[in-house]
Amino acid sequence: MAITFNKDESKNENELKNEKGRSNMSISLDQIDLIMKRTNATYTEAKDALERSNGDIVEALALLEKEGKATRRTNINTTQEQINTYVDTLKTTHFVLSKDDHDYIHAPLIAVLVATVLCFHVSVIALVIALICGFKIKLTDKITHKVRFSNEDFMKS
């Protein structure tokens, strides 16, 4: 007399619950994307967590956190990084005041802006006089010397 076990009888109660939950529910791509955005989990990890939690997003997040896979993603463009990028752009952009192919002022834009803030009235008057006298104002890239802005372009339009 041979004793045979049905394959399903050998599974424990938790495995059966998980299988039943997986067969009835459908997990959407939006749910998986949401889990992936909130954690550092891969697609497979997010999908598996959702399946184990029967489609419950909060429970899936808790499962991933418990497994150490739900670490917060840091936002790439934090405020400090945006400020640093802006300051770097101001450092590499140069203010050029020229006339007849001779540069009279060639300075980093950040220095010109600081001087303008500290001596606003004098800066505005000097700028108006320079424009009246026919000086050209350009903002150029320090590395490529590409003109980013020119008062000639402004006057043409």
PDB file of C-alpha atoms in Angstrom:
ATOM      1  CA  MET A   1       0.000   0.000   0.000  1.00  0.00           C
ATOM      2  CA  ALA A   2       1.545   3.264  -1.137  1.00  0.00           C
ATOM      3  CA  ILE A   3       0.718   6.571   0.434  1.00  0.00           C
ATOM      4  CA  THR A   4       0.503   9.436  -1.971  1.00  0.00           C
ATOM      5  CA  PHE A   5       0.113  13.075  -1.152  1.00  0.00           C
ATOM      6  CA  ASN A   6      -1.664  15.532  -3.272  1.00  0.00           C
ATOM      7  CA  LYS A   7       0.701  18.357  -4.167  1.00  0.00           C
ATOM      8  CA  ASP A   8      -1.643  20.979  -2.679  1.00  0.00           C
ATOM      9  CA  GLU A   9      -1.920  19.085   0.631  1.00  0.00           C
ATOM     10  CA  SER A  10       1.802  19.441   1.284  1.00  0.00           C
ATOM     11  CA  LYS A  11       1.673  23.253   1.178  1.00  0.00           C
ATOM     12  CA  ASN A  12       1.182  25.206   4.337  1.00  0.00           C
ATOM     13  CA  GLU A  13      -1.718  27.538   4.930  1.00  0.00           C
ATOM     14  CA  ASN A  14       0.252  30.743   4.170  1.00  0.00           C
ATOM     15  CA  GLU A  15       1.348  29.488   0.759  1.00  0.00           C
ATOM     16  CA  LEU A  16      -2.240  28.610  -0.122  1.00  0.00           C
ATOM     17  CA  LYS A  17      -3.419  32.074   0.945  1.00  0.00           C
ATOM     18  CA  ASN A  18      -0.714  33.673  -1.181  1.00  0.00           C
ATOM     19  CA  GLU A  19      -1.669  31.586  -4.218  1.00  0.00           C
ATOM     20  CA  LYS A  20      -5.349  32.399  -3.800  1.00  0.00           C
ATOM     21  CA  GLY A  21      -4.573  36.099  -3.459  1.00  0.00           C
ATOM     22  CA  ARG A  22      -2.402  36.035  -6.570  1.00  0.00           C
ATOM     23  CA  SER A  23      -4.953  34.305  -8.713  1.00  0.00           C
ATOM     24  CA  ASN A  24      -7.854  36.693  -7.946  1.00  0.00           C
ATOM     25  CA  MET A  25      -6.071  40.013  -8.148  1.00  0.00           C
ATOM     26  CA  SER A  26      -4.541  41.923 -10.950  1.00  0.00           C
ATOM     27  CA  ILE A  27      -1.634  44.220 -10.329  1.00  0.00           C
ATOM     28  CA  SER A  28      -1.454  47.218 -12.593  1.00  0.00           C
ATOM     29  CA  LEU A  29       1.673  48.754 -14.005  1.00  0.00           C
ATOM     30  CA  ASP A  30       0.723  52.003 -12.264  1.00  0.00           C
ATOM     31  CA  GLN A  31       0.889  50.279  -8.884  1.00  0.00           C
ATOM     32  CA  ILE A  32       4.309  48.815  -9.689  1.00  0.00           C
ATOM     33  CA  ASP A  33       5.561  52.196 -10.910  1.00  0.00           C
ATOM     34  CA  LEU A  34       4.321  53.852  -7.738  1.00  0.00           C
ATOM     35  CA  ILE A  35       6.201  51.339  -5.582  1.00  0.00           C
ATOM     36  CA  MET A  36       9.330  51.769  -7.695  1.00  0.00           C
ATOM     37  CA  LYS A  37       9.149  55.578  -7.463  1.00  0.00           C
ATOM     38  CA  ARG A  38       8.826  55.532  -3.692  1.00  0.00           C
ATOM     39  CA  THR A  39      11.579  52.984  -3.118  1.00  0.00           C
ATOM     40  CA  ASN A  40      14.803  51.773  -4.635  1.00  0.00           C
ATOM     41  CA  ALA A  41      13.104  48.492  -5.510  1.00  0.00           C
ATOM     42  CA  THR A  42      13.435  46.966  -8.953  1.00  0.00           C
ATOM     43  CA  TYR A  43      10.437  46.103 -11.101  1.00  0.00           C
ATOM     44  CA  THR A  44      10.566  42.458  -9.982  1.00  0.00           C
ATOM     45  CA  GLU A  45      10.869  43.360  -6.299  1.00  0.00           C
ATOM     46  CA  ALA A  46       7.974  45.818  -6.511  1.00  0.00           C
ATOM     47  CA  LYS A  47       5.765  43.333  -8.349  1.00  0.00           C
ATOM     48  CA  ASP A  48       6.616  40.545  -5.902  1.00  0.00           C
ATOM     49  CA  ALA A  49       5.843  42.776  -2.906  1.00  0.00           C
ATOM     50  CA  LEU A  50       2.494  43.738  -4.417  1.00  0.00           C
ATOM     51  CA  GLU A  51       1.667  40.090  -5.077  1.00  0.00           C
ATOM     52  CA  ARG A  52       2.575  39.102  -1.520  1.00  0.00           C
ATOM     53  CA  SER A  53       0.439  41.936  -0.154  1.00  0.00           C
ATOM     54  CA  ASN A  54      -2.505  41.092  -2.420  1.00  0.00           C
ATOM     55  CA  GLY A  55      -2.257  44.398  -4.258  1.00  0.00           C
ATOM     56  CA  ASP A  56      -2.186  46.570  -1.117  1.00  0.00           C
ATOM     57  CA  ILE A  57       0.338  49.336  -1.816  1.00  0.00           C
ATOM     58  CA  VAL A  58       0.869  50.326   1.821  1.00  0.00           C
ATOM     59  CA  GLU A  59       1.476  46.722   2.842  1.00  0.00           C
ATOM     60  CA  ALA A  60       3.844  46.246  -0.115  1.00  0.00           C
ATOM     61  CA  LEU A  61       5.816  49.304   0.977  1.00  0.00           C
ATOM     62  CA  ALA A  62       5.962  47.917   4.510  1.00  0.00           C
ATOM     63  CA  LEU A  63       7.209  44.558   3.201  1.00  0.00           C
ATOM     64  CA  LEU A  64       9.949  46.198   1.158  1.00  0.00           C
ATOM     65  CA  GLU A  65      10.943  48.382   4.097  1.00  0.00           C
ATOM     66  CA  LYS A  66      11.124  45.316   6.338  1.00  0.00           C
ATOM     67  CA  GLU A  67      13.386  43.615   3.776  1.00  0.00           C
ATOM     68  CA  GLY A  68      15.599  46.714   3.565  1.00  0.00           C
ATOM     69  CA  LYS A  69      14.708  47.432  -0.057  1.00  0.00           C
ATOM     70  CA  ALA A  70      12.568  50.498   0.607  1.00  0.00           C
ATOM     71  CA  THR A  71      15.180  53.149   1.165  1.00  0.00           C
ATOM     72  CA  ARG A  72      14.121  56.627   0.242  1.00  0.00           C
ATOM     73  CA  ARG A  73      15.375  57.926  -3.043  1.00  0.00           C
ATOM     74  CA  THR A  74      17.096  61.238  -2.836  1.00  0.00           C
ATOM     75  CA  ASN A  75      15.861  63.816  -5.247  1.00  0.00           C
ATOM     76  CA  ILE A  76      18.591  64.422  -7.795  1.00  0.00           C
ATOM     77  CA  ASN A  77      17.774  68.086  -8.116  1.00  0.00           C
ATOM     78  CA  THR A  78      17.817  69.132  -4.498  1.00  0.00           C
ATOM     79  CA  THR A  79      17.676  72.801  -3.729  1.00  0.00           C
ATOM     80  CA  GLN A  80      21.365  72.916  -2.833  1.00  0.00           C
ATOM     81  CA  GLU A  81      22.334  71.266  -6.139  1.00  0.00           C
ATOM     82  CA  GLN A  82      20.135  73.702  -8.070  1.00  0.00           C
ATOM     83  CA  ILE A  83      21.776  76.625  -6.306  1.00  0.00           C
ATOM     84  CA  ASN A  84      25.245  75.194  -7.018  1.00  0.00           C
ATOM     85  CA  THR A  85      24.374  74.733 -10.691  1.00  0.00           C
ATOM     86  CA  TYR A  86      23.069  78.292 -10.897  1.00  0.00           C
ATOM     87  CA  VAL A  87      26.190  79.714  -9.228  1.00  0.00           C
ATOM     88  CA  ASP A  88      28.450  77.641 -11.512  1.00  0.00           C
ATOM     89  CA  THR A  89      26.585  79.021 -14.531  1.00  0.00           C
ATOM     90  CA  LEU A  90      27.075  82.545 -13.199  1.00  0.00           C
ATOM     91  CA  LYS A  91      30.799  81.850 -12.734  1.00  0.00           C
ATOM     92  CA  THR A  92      31.302  80.441 -16.232  1.00  0.00           C
ATOM     93  CA  THR A  93      29.212  83.117 -17.953  1.00  0.00           C
ATOM     94  CA  HIS A  94      31.137  86.315 -18.576  1.00  0.00           C
ATOM     95  CA  PHE A  95      29.866  89.846 -18.997  1.00  0.00           C
ATOM     96  CA  VAL A  96      31.687  91.560 -21.860  1.00  0.00           C
ATOM     97  CA  LEU A  97      31.468  95.273 -22.573  1.00  0.00           C
ATOM     98  CA  SER A  98      33.225  96.049 -25.847  1.00  0.00           C
ATOM     99  CA  LYS A  99      33.536  98.645 -28.583  1.00  0.00           C
ATOM    100  CA  ASP A 100      35.418  98.430 -31.871  1.00  0.00           C
ATOM    101  CA  ASP A 101      36.688  94.902 -31.128  1.00  0.00           C
ATOM    102  CA  HIS A 102      38.214  95.989 -27.831  1.00  0.00           C
ATOM    103  CA  ASP A 103      36.922  94.516 -24.551  1.00  0.00           C
ATOM    104  CA  TYR A 104      36.713  97.154 -21.832  1.00  0.00           C
ATOM    105  CA  ILE A 105      35.081  94.907 -19.238  1.00  0.00           C
ATOM    106  CA  HIS A 106      35.378  91.139 -19.287  1.00  0.00           C
ATOM    107  CA  ALA A 107      34.272  89.744 -15.922  1.00  0.00           C
ATOM    108  CA  PRO A 108      32.350  86.793 -14.508  1.00  0.00           C
ATOM    109  CA  LEU A 109      28.638  87.530 -14.486  1.00  0.00           C
ATOM    110  CA  ILE A 110      28.422  86.789 -10.771  1.00  0.00           C
ATOM    111  CA  ALA A 111      30.880  89.631 -10.028  1.00  0.00           C
ATOM    112  CA  VAL A 112      28.908  92.014 -12.226  1.00  0.00           C
ATOM    113  CA  LEU A 113      25.647  91.062 -10.491  1.00  0.00           C
ATOM    114  CA  VAL A 114      27.177  91.565  -7.037  1.00  0.00           C
ATOM    115  CA  ALA A 115      28.504  94.974  -8.095  1.00  0.00           C
ATOM    116  CA  THR A 116      25.088  95.851  -9.538  1.00  0.00           C
ATOM    117  CA  VAL A 117      23.353  94.930  -6.289  1.00  0.00           C
ATOM    118  CA  LEU A 118      25.839  96.881  -4.173  1.00  0.00           C
ATOM    119  CA  CYS A 119      25.886  99.965  -6.417  1.00  0.00           C
ATOM    120  CA  PHE A 120      22.575  99.752  -8.211  1.00  0.00           C
ATOM    121  CA  HIS A 121      22.166 103.413  -9.202  1.00  0.00           C
ATOM    122  CA  VAL A 122      25.720 103.754 -10.474  1.00  0.00           C
ATOM    123  CA  SER A 123      25.453 100.476 -12.410  1.00  0.00           C
ATOM    124  CA  VAL A 124      22.216 101.453 -14.151  1.00  0.00           C
ATOM    125  CA  ILE A 125      23.565 104.887 -15.098  1.00  0.00           C
ATOM    126  CA  ALA A 126      26.824 103.352 -16.401  1.00  0.00           C
ATOM    127  CA  LEU A 127      24.899 100.786 -18.431  1.00  0.00           C
ATOM    128  CA  VAL A 128      22.674 103.432 -20.036  1.00  0.00           C
ATOM    129  CA  ILE A 129      25.684 105.626 -20.878  1.00  0.00           C
ATOM    130  CA  ALA A 130      27.510 102.613 -22.367  1.00  0.00           C
ATOM    131  CA  LEU A 131      24.541 101.780 -24.588  1.00  0.00           C
ATOM    132  CA  ILE A 132      24.169 105.402 -25.726  1.00  0.00           C
ATOM    133  CA  CYS A 133      27.901 105.572 -26.570  1.00  0.00           C
ATOM    134  CA  GLY A 134      27.605 102.475 -28.780  1.00  0.00           C
ATOM    135  CA  PHE A 135      29.220  99.862 -26.557  1.00  0.00           C
ATOM    136  CA  LYS A 136      28.277  96.237 -27.163  1.00  0.00           C
ATOM    137  CA  ILE A 137      27.154  94.103 -24.244  1.00  0.00           C
ATOM    138  CA  LYS A 138      27.535  90.338 -24.496  1.00  0.00           C
ATOM    139  CA  LEU A 139      27.163  87.408 -22.155  1.00  0.00           C
ATOM    140  CA  THR A 140      29.566  84.672 -23.240  1.00  0.00           C
ATOM    141  CA  ASP A 141      30.482  81.219 -22.052  1.00  0.00           C
ATOM    142  CA  LYS A 142      33.948  81.203 -20.481  1.00  0.00           C
ATOM    143  CA  ILE A 143      34.944  77.845 -21.960  1.00  0.00           C
ATOM    144  CA  THR A 144      33.445  77.877 -25.462  1.00  0.00           C
ATOM    145  CA  HIS A 145      33.253  81.671 -25.858  1.00  0.00           C
ATOM    146  CA  LYS A 146      29.804  81.159 -27.335  1.00  0.00           C
ATOM    147  CA  VAL A 147      27.683  84.287 -27.103  1.00  0.00           C
ATOM    148  CA  ARG A 148      24.633  83.633 -24.922  1.00  0.00           C
ATOM    149  CA  PHE A 149      23.207  87.140 -25.205  1.00  0.00           C
ATOM    150  CA  SER A 150      24.116  90.256 -27.117  1.00  0.00           C
ATOM    151  CA  ASN A 151      22.464  93.650 -27.120  1.00  0.00           C
ATOM    152  CA  GLU A 152      22.826  93.599 -30.937  1.00  0.00           C
ATOM    153  CA  ASP A 153      20.504  90.599 -31.097  1.00  0.00           C
ATOM    154  CA  PHE A 154      18.112  92.413 -28.791  1.00  0.00           C
ATOM    155  CA  MET A 155      18.125  95.555 -30.927  1.00  0.00           C
ATOM    156  CA  LYS A 156      17.474  93.594 -34.157  1.00  0.00           C
ATOM    157  CA  SER A 157      14.199  92.127 -32.906  1.00  0.00           C
TER     158      SER A 157
END
